[in-house]
Amino acid sequence: MNVNQSAPPVPPFGQNQPIYPGYHQSSYGGQPGPAAPATPYGAYNGPVPGYQQAPPQGVPRAPPSSGVPPASAAQVPCGQTTYGQFGQGDIQNGPSSTAQMQRVPGSQQFGPPLAPVVSQPAVLQPYGPPPTSTQVTAQLAGMQISGAVAQASPPSGLGYGPPTSLASASGNFPNSGPYGSYPQSQAPPLSQAQGHPGVQPPLRSAPPLASSFTSPASGGPQMLSMTGLLPPGQGFGSLPVNQANHVSSPPAPALPPGTQMTGPPVPPPPPMHPPQQPGYQLQQNGSFGPARGPQPNYESPYPGAPTFGSQPGPPQPLPPKRLDPDTIPSPIQVIEDDRNNRGSEPFVTGVRGQVPPLVTTNFLVKDQGNASPRYIRCTSYNIPCTSDMAKQAQVPLAAVIKPLARLPPEEASPYVVDHGESGPLRCNRCKAYMCPLMTFIEGGRRFQCSFCSCINDVPPQYFQHLDHTGKRVDAYDRPELSLGSYEFLATVDYCKNNKFPSPPAFIFMIDVSYNAIRTGLVRLLCEELKSLLDYLPREGGAEESAIRVGFVTYNKVLHFYNVKSSLAQPQMMVVSDVADMFVPLLDGFLVNVSESRAVITSLLDQIPEMFADTRETETVFAPVIQAGMEALKAAECAGKLFLFHTSLPIAEAPGKLKNRDDRKLINTDKEKTLFQPQTGTYQTLAKECVAQGCCVDLFLFPSQYVDVATLSVVPQLTGGSVYKYACFQVENDQERFLSDLRRDVQKVVGFDAVMRVRTSTGIRAVDFFGAFYMSNTTDVELAGLDGDKTVTVEFKHDDRLNEENGALLQCALLYTSCAGQRRLRIHNLALNCCTQLADLYRNCETDTLINYMAKFAYRAVLSSPVKTVRDTLITQCAQILACYRKNCASPSSAGQLILPECMKLLPVYLNCVLKSDVLQPGAEVTTDDRAYVRQLVSSMDVAETNVFFYPRLLPLVRTKSPLDSTAEPPAVRASEERLSSGDIYLLENGLNLFVWVGASVQQGVVQSLFNVSSFSQITSGLSVLPVLDNPLSKKVRGLVDSLRAQRMRYMKLIVVKQEDKLETLFKHFLVEDKSLSGGASYVDFLCHMHKEIRQLLS
């Protein structure tokens, strides 16, 4: 049974109806896609000591003294000793064999195999005493995704399956004080625990390949679970963990340069790290505890390496090979599987509570009554019926809403419905708008609101008969009765002061201080505006835009320009009293572009010349915004200010700022002040701007600190954007700035907007994240809202929900279009409700969860120390996974880390958030950079946060396999291990684009791509690839262009050479590795999460 798309019920509105013209009606739920290939996850860990002294090497093991081993136990290859209960295991991404190995729970040593469990939550059984004489494998065959019980393979076409379990990554994680750290390649043996003598693993052959065991019972490959029952407190050997993301002890040294991270053991060079520091305890098992045991799968740096902290044991064996990172959940594999399974069929929104394909999958949407995931994505599509259950699970219930999202050309924009003077039909009590979720009764004369259950009369002009299923016969002729998203034309009652709005205006406000003139910015901008004004946004098929434009220049004073069409030359008016700002002219300031074309062109030619010899370095900032807002108020219209600003506003004026940049505050309780605005002036100003419908977009060109945290307050609260070009140089940054400016000026914007989210009885919206202002607890006010911005809404229970009715959301956005038309855009979404936690965990969306958690954390740094914020995220993640382990997973050893299938990427993605510049800055990250990223992420959509926190790494040129010249290359994991010095890679995160060139790339490739004859001649930091007429150059430049087209902002290209100083910057984005700022590697963080989960469960 497909766990995401429950068996399609009767179509949501009864039977098939005549198809609404303009959109295709398909079967609800879509067809299942092709079967997903088995994922190549291998074994999770190497051998570990048992609880008793192991028999000498080479001596055959006696059979177990109690019970008979199950018939399905794996056969061990000849000459290989076993160490755990059921032999070596594999990791798999969902069962690849229907006859999966049965697992014995800790409380029953050997006996009849457990019956298969199908998706009911199993109660965690207590673990019994350790076996007395059975010494069985501890090859930590962890990632047993099926929850350790035989389970049928899920149907093809499914993105989600049974749970993932990882073998112990933990050791025994005691609550110890300071954490020591060992070189990864030199681990001390396990110190004795509970009186057992220290044990060394005997010599063993290399582990067999994944799925290579044959069971006598089935004859096919078996996927085995890691068992190995432990005495209390005794952990399995574990993954190497240098230190937790938030631990303040010395970081563990990285592997010596040049050490290969995968493949068979090779003796590496001698270690290059200082001896263990005094005063720190040794680490056990690579976990967060006192002394560390033998590191599975890690090479010793040289034979006879000293060991510490253990009893003398048998002679040191040859170390097994290092843990293979391929054994932990891979974002690349999950993304690829989802594309293969769900990318071919359209996503039909008719079925309630369907989890959509991932944001990384290209898919078409067919609206059949619920809003497209392009407009709304939820953290879970099946929400708990009670608040107690929600508290227990700790999964945040949130929706990321993008009300004006742009759709691909194949999908129709929302239909506009005009109900004339009567306006849209609404519920009398809760004011919800008519939608497909409403129920018509009494022959169509009345309707019952699905949100508050109030019964309303249907107005005579809206009356229509019902068919035999109780559905209106005109349901498919009315978008508001058959679609999830649509628009209503608003009546005058929805307008400010009860009068229809005027078309909006754009005001360009240009800094003409010395810095702006010196860099060439002013000349470049004026030249671009001459042509850009022809591309202002327009409605539908309008010949020209209705938007009017105005121009202001400023330094310490403001200059307004009269560009009335009747003038031969523009006129300048100077306002030097910046403390009491006013607009010196009304007529001729805001004009129609086509009418005043000649005067505007003349002005833009003159501005760079007028200020060419300026020596004025000081600027004002708040009075500039004040002036723009006053101009819009005088013209009685909404609009947008485009501010181009270069320096900290230190001139005497309201909103004057001082330089308060202080890196000493990082990691102190006062660090939060770096993110807070210096003065309350800007909040007050922003509030006035919102009331006037004045949105501010800020383009910053700083050469030093400008206090982004304060300057971005007005853009943030008015729904605007901030763009930052540090140390702007025309030759390097021109393309990026002009591309961003064109996109920003041309994009469709809703002005003077108010958004409200209504919910059905039982839940309510309690918290909101994004770029907006709120004057009450329910209305999100936006002076401007574009198609890139999202509003994230968190919901909490205020009553019990029931499974039959589900939970309903309706997002209503009231806004003024670019043509000055007042409209209402409505998005509806119905979710399922559950009484079983397993159903909640089966229908979660990790990407949306990470989007919410990042925004939550980035807002929290305004009021809490950064370390507290990081700890809160880790605790919440551990609680989510511990609740799943306790209530939904099949009983299994405490040494296993079990992850829900839908959330198996939660640890890797959360670690990326924890290591991000806002929460864990490196030495090179400025205070302004952190404030910039913090406000940027606050309104990102799910696709943007996905690639921002886990960048895409694409191989462009591979020596082993030539790439197809047309298709986008398959991504690889963001880790240095994946780079080969003979290849070229491209990395992108939505803001940056790097081309990494390996030192031993073939000469012909270097010539084809860079037009130089050798690697040494490539210019490091190059920002433009030469245009060359050969297939490789065309392919790479085409790929760069297509990636830029997918992203909201223009990504500047930087060419990085291997072993070059710029490589440090590039490696910052290889997020699976340990970061220079102290962030944990993926493997280490997984171990730490396991420790946290075990502490919660114990």
mmCIF file of N, CA, C and O in Angstrom, residues 60 64 99 105 111 127 183 197 243 266 396 496 548 568 611 614 651 660 671 715 762 796 808 883 909 958 967 1026 1062:
data_model
loop_
_atom_site.group_PDB
_atom_site.id
_atom_site.type_symbol
_atom_site.label_atom_id
_atom_site.label_comp_id
_atom_site.label_asym_id
_atom_site.label_seq_id
_atom_site.Cartn_x
_atom_site.Cartn_y
_atom_site.Cartn_z
ATOM 1 N N PRO A 60 38.228 -21.744 15.597
ATOM 2 C CA PRO A 60 36.798 -21.730 15.256
ATOM 3 C C PRO A 60 35.969 -21.504 16.510
ATOM 4 O O PRO A 60 36.323 -21.972 17.578
ATOM 5 N N PRO A 64 26.599 -21.572 19.719
ATOM 6 C CA PRO A 64 25.996 -20.929 20.901
ATOM 7 C C PRO A 64 25.460 -21.960 21.866
ATOM 8 O O PRO A 64 24.984 -23.016 21.479
ATOM 9 N N ALA A 99 12.183 -11.074 1.164
ATOM 10 C CA ALA A 99 12.490 -11.978 2.267
ATOM 11 C C ALA A 99 13.559 -11.360 3.130
ATOM 12 O O ALA A 99 14.679 -11.783 3.152
ATOM 13 N N PRO A 105 14.396 -9.287 18.978
ATOM 14 C CA PRO A 105 14.480 -8.170 19.924
ATOM 15 C C PRO A 105 15.327 -8.539 21.121
ATOM 16 O O PRO A 105 15.539 -9.718 21.388
ATOM 17 N N GLY A 111 14.498 -17.563 19.183
ATOM 18 C CA GLY A 111 13.156 -18.103 19.209
ATOM 19 C C GLY A 111 12.534 -17.925 17.848
ATOM 20 O O GLY A 111 13.209 -17.634 16.882
ATOM 21 N N TYR A 127 15.377 -4.332 26.876
ATOM 22 C CA TYR A 127 16.438 -5.241 26.454
ATOM 23 C C TYR A 127 16.749 -6.203 27.579
ATOM 24 O O TYR A 127 16.857 -5.812 28.729
ATOM 25 N N PRO A 183 43.246 12.036 16.771
ATOM 26 C CA PRO A 183 43.378 12.012 15.316
ATOM 27 C C PRO A 183 42.515 10.894 14.780
ATOM 28 O O PRO A 183 42.443 9.832 15.392
ATOM 29 N N PRO A 197 37.476 -7.176 30.491
ATOM 30 C CA PRO A 197 38.810 -6.782 30.044
ATOM 31 C C PRO A 197 38.726 -6.137 28.662
ATOM 32 O O PRO A 197 37.844 -6.452 27.880
ATOM 33 N N GLN A 243 34.258 16.206 17.355
ATOM 34 C CA GLN A 243 33.588 16.851 18.472
ATOM 35 C C GLN A 243 32.284 17.412 17.971
ATOM 36 O O GLN A 243 32.087 17.589 16.788
ATOM 37 N N VAL A 266 45.525 1.744 3.025
ATOM 38 C CA VAL A 266 46.891 2.000 2.559
ATOM 39 C C VAL A 266 47.605 2.651 3.729
ATOM 40 O O VAL A 266 47.011 3.465 4.413
ATOM 41 N N PRO A 396 7.450 20.444 14.299
ATOM 42 C CA PRO A 396 6.727 21.709 14.157
ATOM 43 C C PRO A 396 5.686 21.605 13.046
ATOM 44 O O PRO A 396 5.954 21.020 11.998
ATOM 45 N N LYS A 496 -8.443 51.004 0.439
ATOM 46 C CA LYS A 496 -8.146 52.009 1.452
ATOM 47 C C LYS A 496 -9.034 53.241 1.236
ATOM 48 O O LYS A 496 -9.192 53.694 0.101
ATOM 49 N N ARG A 548 4.374 54.828 -12.786
ATOM 50 C CA ARG A 548 5.071 56.102 -12.997
ATOM 51 C C ARG A 548 6.420 56.069 -12.273
ATOM 52 O O ARG A 548 6.602 55.279 -11.335
ATOM 53 N N ALA A 568 12.032 71.336 -21.393
ATOM 54 C CA ALA A 568 13.109 71.024 -22.339
ATOM 55 C C ALA A 568 14.246 70.315 -21.615
ATOM 56 O O ALA A 568 14.883 69.412 -22.159
ATOM 57 N N PHE A 611 27.987 65.400 -10.715
ATOM 58 C CA PHE A 611 28.644 65.063 -9.447
ATOM 59 C C PHE A 611 30.039 64.472 -9.655
ATOM 60 O O PHE A 611 30.638 63.951 -8.724
ATOM 61 N N THR A 614 32.701 65.586 -7.146
ATOM 62 C CA THR A 614 32.294 65.719 -5.740
ATOM 63 C C THR A 614 33.383 65.236 -4.791
ATOM 64 O O THR A 614 34.128 64.308 -5.103
ATOM 65 N N ALA A 651 26.375 61.277 8.493
ATOM 66 C CA ALA A 651 26.067 62.715 8.466
ATOM 67 C C ALA A 651 24.981 63.025 9.498
ATOM 68 O O ALA A 651 24.144 62.169 9.804
ATOM 69 N N ARG A 660 29.777 50.163 14.972
ATOM 70 C CA ARG A 660 29.736 49.367 16.220
ATOM 71 C C ARG A 660 30.207 47.946 15.955
ATOM 72 O O ARG A 660 29.877 47.021 16.705
ATOM 73 N N GLU A 671 26.438 38.922 21.774
ATOM 74 C CA GLU A 671 26.519 38.723 20.316
ATOM 75 C C GLU A 671 25.215 39.114 19.623
ATOM 76 O O GLU A 671 25.210 39.615 18.503
ATOM 77 N N PRO A 715 13.713 47.674 4.529
ATOM 78 C CA PRO A 715 13.389 46.667 3.497
ATOM 79 C C PRO A 715 12.726 45.421 4.094
ATOM 80 O O PRO A 715 11.752 44.902 3.545
ATOM 81 N N GLY A 762 -9.751 23.758 15.555
ATOM 82 C CA GLY A 762 -8.820 22.768 16.112
ATOM 83 C C GLY A 762 -7.376 23.223 16.036
ATOM 84 O O GLY A 762 -6.560 22.870 16.875
ATOM 85 N N LYS A 796 -0.631 25.857 15.896
ATOM 86 C CA LYS A 796 -0.710 25.099 17.153
ATOM 87 C C LYS A 796 -2.157 24.653 17.333
ATOM 88 O O LYS A 796 -3.084 25.261 16.789
ATOM 89 N N LEU A 808 -7.957 22.134 7.599
ATOM 90 C CA LEU A 808 -8.000 22.961 6.394
ATOM 91 C C LEU A 808 -7.272 24.281 6.619
ATOM 92 O O LEU A 808 -7.356 24.875 7.692
ATOM 93 N N CYS A 883 11.343 10.314 19.722
ATOM 94 C CA CYS A 883 9.919 9.967 19.782
ATOM 95 C C CYS A 883 9.594 8.908 18.734
ATOM 96 O O CYS A 883 8.851 7.965 19.002
ATOM 97 N N TYR A 909 21.026 17.825 7.069
ATOM 98 C CA TYR A 909 20.574 19.180 6.757
ATOM 99 C C TYR A 909 20.637 20.085 7.989
ATOM 100 O O TYR A 909 21.010 21.249 7.899
ATOM 101 N N ARG A 958 35.095 14.767 -16.145
ATOM 102 C CA ARG A 958 35.597 13.616 -15.405
ATOM 103 C C ARG A 958 36.486 12.806 -16.324
ATOM 104 O O ARG A 958 36.109 12.523 -17.458
ATOM 105 N N ALA A 967 22.787 16.706 -21.126
ATOM 106 C CA ALA A 967 22.144 16.581 -19.807
ATOM 107 C C ALA A 967 22.979 17.244 -18.718
ATOM 108 O O ALA A 967 24.190 17.357 -18.818
ATOM 109 N N PRO A 1026 36.061 32.149 -20.667
ATOM 110 C CA PRO A 1026 36.202 32.657 -22.035
ATOM 111 C C PRO A 1026 35.215 31.986 -22.984
ATOM 112 O O PRO A 1026 34.884 30.806 -22.815
ATOM 113 N N LEU A 1062 42.296 30.528 -2.540
ATOM 114 C CA LEU A 1062 40.829 30.638 -2.635
ATOM 115 C C LEU A 1062 40.128 29.327 -2.303
ATOM 116 O O LEU A 1062 38.930 29.301 -2.085
#
